Amino acid sequence: MINKQNLWFLTLFSIILVLSVYYIALPGEKLSSFIAEKETQSDKVNTSISDSDVLASLRVEDDEQVLNDMTDLQKTLLDASVSAEEKNNAYEKLLSINLNKGKEASLESLILKTYNLKSFIKIKDDKISVIVSTKDISYEKANNIIRTIQEQFDEKMYITVKYQ
């Protein structure tokens, strides 16, 4: 059963995959001329990093890691010399990665809806890491976020909240 979150994840995953294949297939001389052209065009650029940029970079980094893990697992699934048990383990890991990504997205939207805070959530085994983008650092709000997230799980999770 495909829901909207899985559909968006698959769509974004396929776009990233197509762009990466295009980047790899791009001839070297075109790439070097493109880079040289960009370097001559940009003399000075003011850069300022906002909280949303930090969260976006964390998401991109996490998506790259997930993409690498998924490609490794897919290679295992498609390899004819791998045993059925190893293929089954790779398939289970792929399912858990997809479930974690969906759960992370739903928890981020829950925090946004409940507390009106942008956040980045990473789930790994029984540990949940929450990075919240706000200037108002409050231990009470962190405890409320932890309680809200823990309510979504049946088993005990180790939840950490960091302010960015």
PDB file of C-alpha atoms in Angstrom:
ATOM      1  CA  MET A   1       0.000   0.000   0.000  1.00  0.00           C
ATOM      2  CA  ILE A   2       1.549   3.287  -1.094  1.00  0.00           C
ATOM      3  CA  ASN A   3       0.647   6.417   0.807  1.00  0.00           C
ATOM      4  CA  LYS A   4       1.517  10.032   0.013  1.00  0.00           C
ATOM      5  CA  GLN A   5       4.731  10.050   2.055  1.00  0.00           C
ATOM      6  CA  ASN A   6       6.087   6.945   0.369  1.00  0.00           C
ATOM      7  CA  LEU A   7       5.115   8.334  -3.020  1.00  0.00           C
ATOM      8  CA  TRP A   8       6.963  11.598  -2.333  1.00  0.00           C
ATOM      9  CA  PHE A   9       9.962   9.710  -1.011  1.00  0.00           C
ATOM     10  CA  LEU A  10      10.106   7.523  -4.114  1.00  0.00           C
ATOM     11  CA  THR A  11       9.660  10.556  -6.371  1.00  0.00           C
ATOM     12  CA  LEU A  12      12.464  12.506  -4.702  1.00  0.00           C
ATOM     13  CA  PHE A  13      14.653   9.413  -4.593  1.00  0.00           C
ATOM     14  CA  SER A  14      14.204   8.858  -8.330  1.00  0.00           C
ATOM     15  CA  ILE A  15      14.954  12.529  -9.087  1.00  0.00           C
ATOM     16  CA  ILE A  16      18.160  12.348  -7.049  1.00  0.00           C
ATOM     17  CA  LEU A  17      19.091   9.121  -8.795  1.00  0.00           C
ATOM     18  CA  VAL A  18      18.519  10.611 -12.266  1.00  0.00           C
ATOM     19  CA  LEU A  19      20.525  13.739 -11.413  1.00  0.00           C
ATOM     20  CA  SER A  20      23.400  11.690 -10.048  1.00  0.00           C
ATOM     21  CA  VAL A  21      23.480   9.518 -13.181  1.00  0.00           C
ATOM     22  CA  TYR A  22      23.420  12.679 -15.309  1.00  0.00           C
ATOM     23  CA  TYR A  23      26.274  14.162 -13.273  1.00  0.00           C
ATOM     24  CA  ILE A  24      28.366  11.005 -13.664  1.00  0.00           C
ATOM     25  CA  ALA A  25      27.605  10.766 -17.379  1.00  0.00           C
ATOM     26  CA  LEU A  26      28.540  14.424 -18.003  1.00  0.00           C
ATOM     27  CA  PRO A  27      31.793  14.602 -20.010  1.00  0.00           C
ATOM     28  CA  GLY A  28      34.827  15.836 -18.083  1.00  0.00           C
ATOM     29  CA  GLU A  29      35.660  18.788 -20.328  1.00  0.00           C
ATOM     30  CA  LYS A  30      32.116  20.170 -20.118  1.00  0.00           C
ATOM     31  CA  LEU A  31      32.166  19.834 -16.359  1.00  0.00           C
ATOM     32  CA  SER A  32      35.529  21.569 -15.982  1.00  0.00           C
ATOM     33  CA  SER A  33      34.487  24.393 -18.336  1.00  0.00           C
ATOM     34  CA  PHE A  34      31.222  24.783 -16.402  1.00  0.00           C
ATOM     35  CA  ILE A  35      33.097  25.003 -13.094  1.00  0.00           C
ATOM     36  CA  ALA A  36      35.620  27.490 -14.506  1.00  0.00           C
ATOM     37  CA  GLU A  37      32.786  29.622 -15.888  1.00  0.00           C
ATOM     38  CA  LYS A  38      31.031  29.682 -12.514  1.00  0.00           C
ATOM     39  CA  GLU A  39      34.262  30.615 -10.724  1.00  0.00           C
ATOM     40  CA  THR A  40      34.830  33.613 -12.978  1.00  0.00           C
ATOM     41  CA  GLN A  41      31.242  34.799 -12.578  1.00  0.00           C
ATOM     42  CA  SER A  42      31.146  34.838  -8.794  1.00  0.00           C
ATOM     43  CA  ASP A  43      33.614  37.303  -7.324  1.00  0.00           C
ATOM     44  CA  LYS A  44      32.224  37.995  -3.873  1.00  0.00           C
ATOM     45  CA  VAL A  45      29.200  36.453  -2.294  1.00  0.00           C
ATOM     46  CA  ASN A  46      27.799  37.271   1.097  1.00  0.00           C
ATOM     47  CA  THR A  47      26.818  34.114   2.870  1.00  0.00           C
ATOM     48  CA  SER A  48      24.623  33.879   5.876  1.00  0.00           C
ATOM     49  CA  ILE A  49      23.480  30.615   7.329  1.00  0.00           C
ATOM     50  CA  SER A  50      19.987  30.522   8.711  1.00  0.00           C
ATOM     51  CA  ASP A  51      18.451  27.863  10.903  1.00  0.00           C
ATOM     52  CA  SER A  52      16.468  26.416   8.025  1.00  0.00           C
ATOM     53  CA  ASP A  53      19.702  26.097   6.018  1.00  0.00           C
ATOM     54  CA  VAL A  54      21.240  24.028   8.814  1.00  0.00           C
ATOM     55  CA  LEU A  55      18.198  21.760   8.922  1.00  0.00           C
ATOM     56  CA  ALA A  56      18.205  21.485   5.132  1.00  0.00           C
ATOM     57  CA  SER A  57      21.883  20.506   5.110  1.00  0.00           C
ATOM     58  CA  LEU A  58      21.206  17.876   7.775  1.00  0.00           C
ATOM     59  CA  ARG A  59      18.361  16.491   5.663  1.00  0.00           C
ATOM     60  CA  VAL A  60      20.525  16.383   2.549  1.00  0.00           C
ATOM     61  CA  GLU A  61      23.337  14.641   4.426  1.00  0.00           C
ATOM     62  CA  ASP A  62      20.880  12.120   5.857  1.00  0.00           C
ATOM     63  CA  ASP A  63      19.287  11.551   2.442  1.00  0.00           C
ATOM     64  CA  GLU A  64      22.705  10.881   0.912  1.00  0.00           C
ATOM     65  CA  GLN A  65      23.490   8.351   3.633  1.00  0.00           C
ATOM     66  CA  VAL A  66      20.118   6.648   3.170  1.00  0.00           C
ATOM     67  CA  LEU A  67      20.611   6.625  -0.591  1.00  0.00           C
ATOM     68  CA  ASN A  68      24.020   4.973  -0.214  1.00  0.00           C
ATOM     69  CA  ASP A  69      22.612   2.377   2.182  1.00  0.00           C
ATOM     70  CA  MET A  70      19.697   1.667  -0.131  1.00  0.00           C
ATOM     71  CA  THR A  71      21.923   1.222  -3.189  1.00  0.00           C
ATOM     72  CA  ASP A  72      24.145  -1.203  -1.270  1.00  0.00           C
ATOM     73  CA  LEU A  73      21.114  -3.188  -0.144  1.00  0.00           C
ATOM     74  CA  GLN A  74      19.641  -3.165  -3.651  1.00  0.00           C
ATOM     75  CA  LYS A  75      22.929  -4.495  -5.044  1.00  0.00           C
ATOM     76  CA  THR A  76      22.710  -7.295  -2.489  1.00  0.00           C
ATOM     77  CA  LEU A  77      19.148  -8.051  -3.573  1.00  0.00           C
ATOM     78  CA  LEU A  78      20.074  -8.139  -7.269  1.00  0.00           C
ATOM     79  CA  ASP A  79      23.257 -10.189  -6.842  1.00  0.00           C
ATOM     80  CA  ALA A  80      22.712 -13.752  -8.031  1.00  0.00           C
ATOM     81  CA  SER A  81      25.543 -15.182  -5.913  1.00  0.00           C
ATOM     82  CA  VAL A  82      24.012 -14.022  -2.611  1.00  0.00           C
ATOM     83  CA  SER A  83      22.079 -16.520  -0.510  1.00  0.00           C
ATOM     84  CA  ALA A  84      18.344 -16.241   0.069  1.00  0.00           C
ATOM     85  CA  GLU A  85      18.879 -15.474   3.759  1.00  0.00           C
ATOM     86  CA  GLU A  86      21.164 -12.518   2.975  1.00  0.00           C
ATOM     87  CA  LYS A  87      18.645 -11.245   0.417  1.00  0.00           C
ATOM     88  CA  ASN A  88      15.886 -11.530   2.999  1.00  0.00           C
ATOM     89  CA  ASN A  89      17.981  -9.565   5.520  1.00  0.00           C
ATOM     90  CA  ALA A  90      18.685  -6.871   2.910  1.00  0.00           C
ATOM     91  CA  TYR A  91      14.975  -6.659   2.091  1.00  0.00           C
ATOM     92  CA  GLU A  92      14.079  -6.314   5.778  1.00  0.00           C
ATOM     93  CA  LYS A  93      16.662  -3.541   6.166  1.00  0.00           C
ATOM     94  CA  LEU A  94      15.212  -1.734   3.140  1.00  0.00           C
ATOM     95  CA  LEU A  95      11.742  -1.949   4.678  1.00  0.00           C
ATOM     96  CA  SER A  96      12.995  -0.621   8.002  1.00  0.00           C
ATOM     97  CA  ILE A  97      14.769   2.283   6.259  1.00  0.00           C
ATOM     98  CA  ASN A  98      11.557   3.216   4.454  1.00  0.00           C
ATOM     99  CA  LEU A  99       9.510   2.926   7.644  1.00  0.00           C
ATOM    100  CA  ASN A 100      12.007   5.080   9.556  1.00  0.00           C
ATOM    101  CA  LYS A 101      11.964   7.767   6.856  1.00  0.00           C
ATOM    102  CA  GLY A 102       8.172   7.844   6.951  1.00  0.00           C
ATOM    103  CA  LYS A 103       8.100   7.961  10.736  1.00  0.00           C
ATOM    104  CA  GLU A 104      10.720  10.748  10.787  1.00  0.00           C
ATOM    105  CA  ALA A 105       8.645  12.829   8.371  1.00  0.00           C
ATOM    106  CA  SER A 106       5.454  12.284  10.360  1.00  0.00           C
ATOM    107  CA  LEU A 107       7.190  13.240  13.626  1.00  0.00           C
ATOM    108  CA  GLU A 108       8.616  16.393  12.025  1.00  0.00           C
ATOM    109  CA  SER A 109       5.165  17.416  10.836  1.00  0.00           C
ATOM    110  CA  LEU A 110       3.738  16.627  14.302  1.00  0.00           C
ATOM    111  CA  ILE A 111       6.295  18.913  15.962  1.00  0.00           C
ATOM    112  CA  LEU A 112       5.640  21.617  13.379  1.00  0.00           C
ATOM    113  CA  LYS A 113       1.885  21.346  13.906  1.00  0.00           C
ATOM    114  CA  THR A 114       1.981  21.032  17.712  1.00  0.00           C
ATOM    115  CA  TYR A 115       4.779  23.431  18.666  1.00  0.00           C
ATOM    116  CA  ASN A 116       5.148  25.484  15.462  1.00  0.00           C
ATOM    117  CA  LEU A 117       8.867  24.585  15.320  1.00  0.00           C
ATOM    118  CA  LYS A 118      10.909  23.395  12.370  1.00  0.00           C
ATOM    119  CA  SER A 119      12.888  20.292  13.229  1.00  0.00           C
ATOM    120  CA  PHE A 120      15.069  17.486  11.923  1.00  0.00           C
ATOM    121  CA  ILE A 121      14.551  13.988  13.313  1.00  0.00           C
ATOM    122  CA  LYS A 122      16.813  10.976  12.894  1.00  0.00           C
ATOM    123  CA  ILE A 123      15.706   7.533  14.084  1.00  0.00           C
ATOM    124  CA  LYS A 124      18.352   4.859  14.562  1.00  0.00           C
ATOM    125  CA  ASP A 125      17.335   1.657  16.336  1.00  0.00           C
ATOM    126  CA  ASP A 126      15.830   2.808  19.659  1.00  0.00           C
ATOM    127  CA  LYS A 127      17.475   6.243  19.615  1.00  0.00           C
ATOM    128  CA  ILE A 128      15.743   9.347  18.298  1.00  0.00           C
ATOM    129  CA  SER A 129      17.705  12.518  17.736  1.00  0.00           C
ATOM    130  CA  VAL A 130      15.684  15.733  17.416  1.00  0.00           C
ATOM    131  CA  ILE A 131      17.244  19.009  16.283  1.00  0.00           C
ATOM    132  CA  VAL A 132      14.912  21.968  16.690  1.00  0.00           C
ATOM    133  CA  SER A 133      15.366  25.299  14.964  1.00  0.00           C
ATOM    134  CA  THR A 134      14.536  28.023  17.478  1.00  0.00           C
ATOM    135  CA  LYS A 135      16.175  30.792  19.445  1.00  0.00           C
ATOM    136  CA  ASP A 136      13.921  30.199  22.455  1.00  0.00           C
ATOM    137  CA  ILE A 137      15.766  27.493  24.417  1.00  0.00           C
ATOM    138  CA  SER A 138      13.434  25.998  26.968  1.00  0.00           C
ATOM    139  CA  TYR A 139      13.855  22.781  28.953  1.00  0.00           C
ATOM    140  CA  GLU A 140      10.098  22.605  29.442  1.00  0.00           C
ATOM    141  CA  LYS A 141       9.524  22.709  25.672  1.00  0.00           C
ATOM    142  CA  ALA A 142      12.201  20.027  25.180  1.00  0.00           C
ATOM    143  CA  ASN A 143      10.468  17.798  27.738  1.00  0.00           C
ATOM    144  CA  ASN A 144       7.125  18.347  26.012  1.00  0.00           C
ATOM    145  CA  ILE A 145       8.668  17.412  22.654  1.00  0.00           C
ATOM    146  CA  ILE A 146      10.140  14.251  24.188  1.00  0.00           C
ATOM    147  CA  ARG A 147       6.762  13.294  25.649  1.00  0.00           C
ATOM    148  CA  THR A 148       4.975  13.973  22.371  1.00  0.00           C
ATOM    149  CA  ILE A 149       7.409  11.790  20.444  1.00  0.00           C
ATOM    150  CA  GLN A 150       7.380   9.002  23.039  1.00  0.00           C
ATOM    151  CA  GLU A 151       3.565   8.846  22.800  1.00  0.00           C
ATOM    152  CA  GLN A 152       3.959   7.756  19.179  1.00  0.00           C
ATOM    153  CA  PHE A 153       5.883   4.603  20.130  1.00  0.00           C
ATOM    154  CA  ASP A 154       4.875   1.549  22.137  1.00  0.00           C
ATOM    155  CA  GLU A 155       8.372   0.695  23.387  1.00  0.00           C
ATOM    156  CA  LYS A 156      10.733   2.973  25.314  1.00  0.00           C
ATOM    157  CA  MET A 157      12.824   5.193  23.038  1.00  0.00           C
ATOM    158  CA  TYR A 158      15.909   7.216  23.976  1.00  0.00           C
ATOM    159  CA  ILE A 159      15.090  10.707  22.744  1.00  0.00           C
ATOM    160  CA  THR A 160      17.492  13.640  22.702  1.00  0.00           C
ATOM    161  CA  VAL A 161      16.524  17.217  21.809  1.00  0.00           C
ATOM    162  CA  LYS A 162      19.074  19.763  20.611  1.00  0.00           C
ATOM    163  CA  TYR A 163      18.412  23.395  19.852  1.00  0.00           C
ATOM    164  CA  GLN A 164      20.003  24.944  16.797  1.00  0.00           C
TER     165      GLN A 164
END
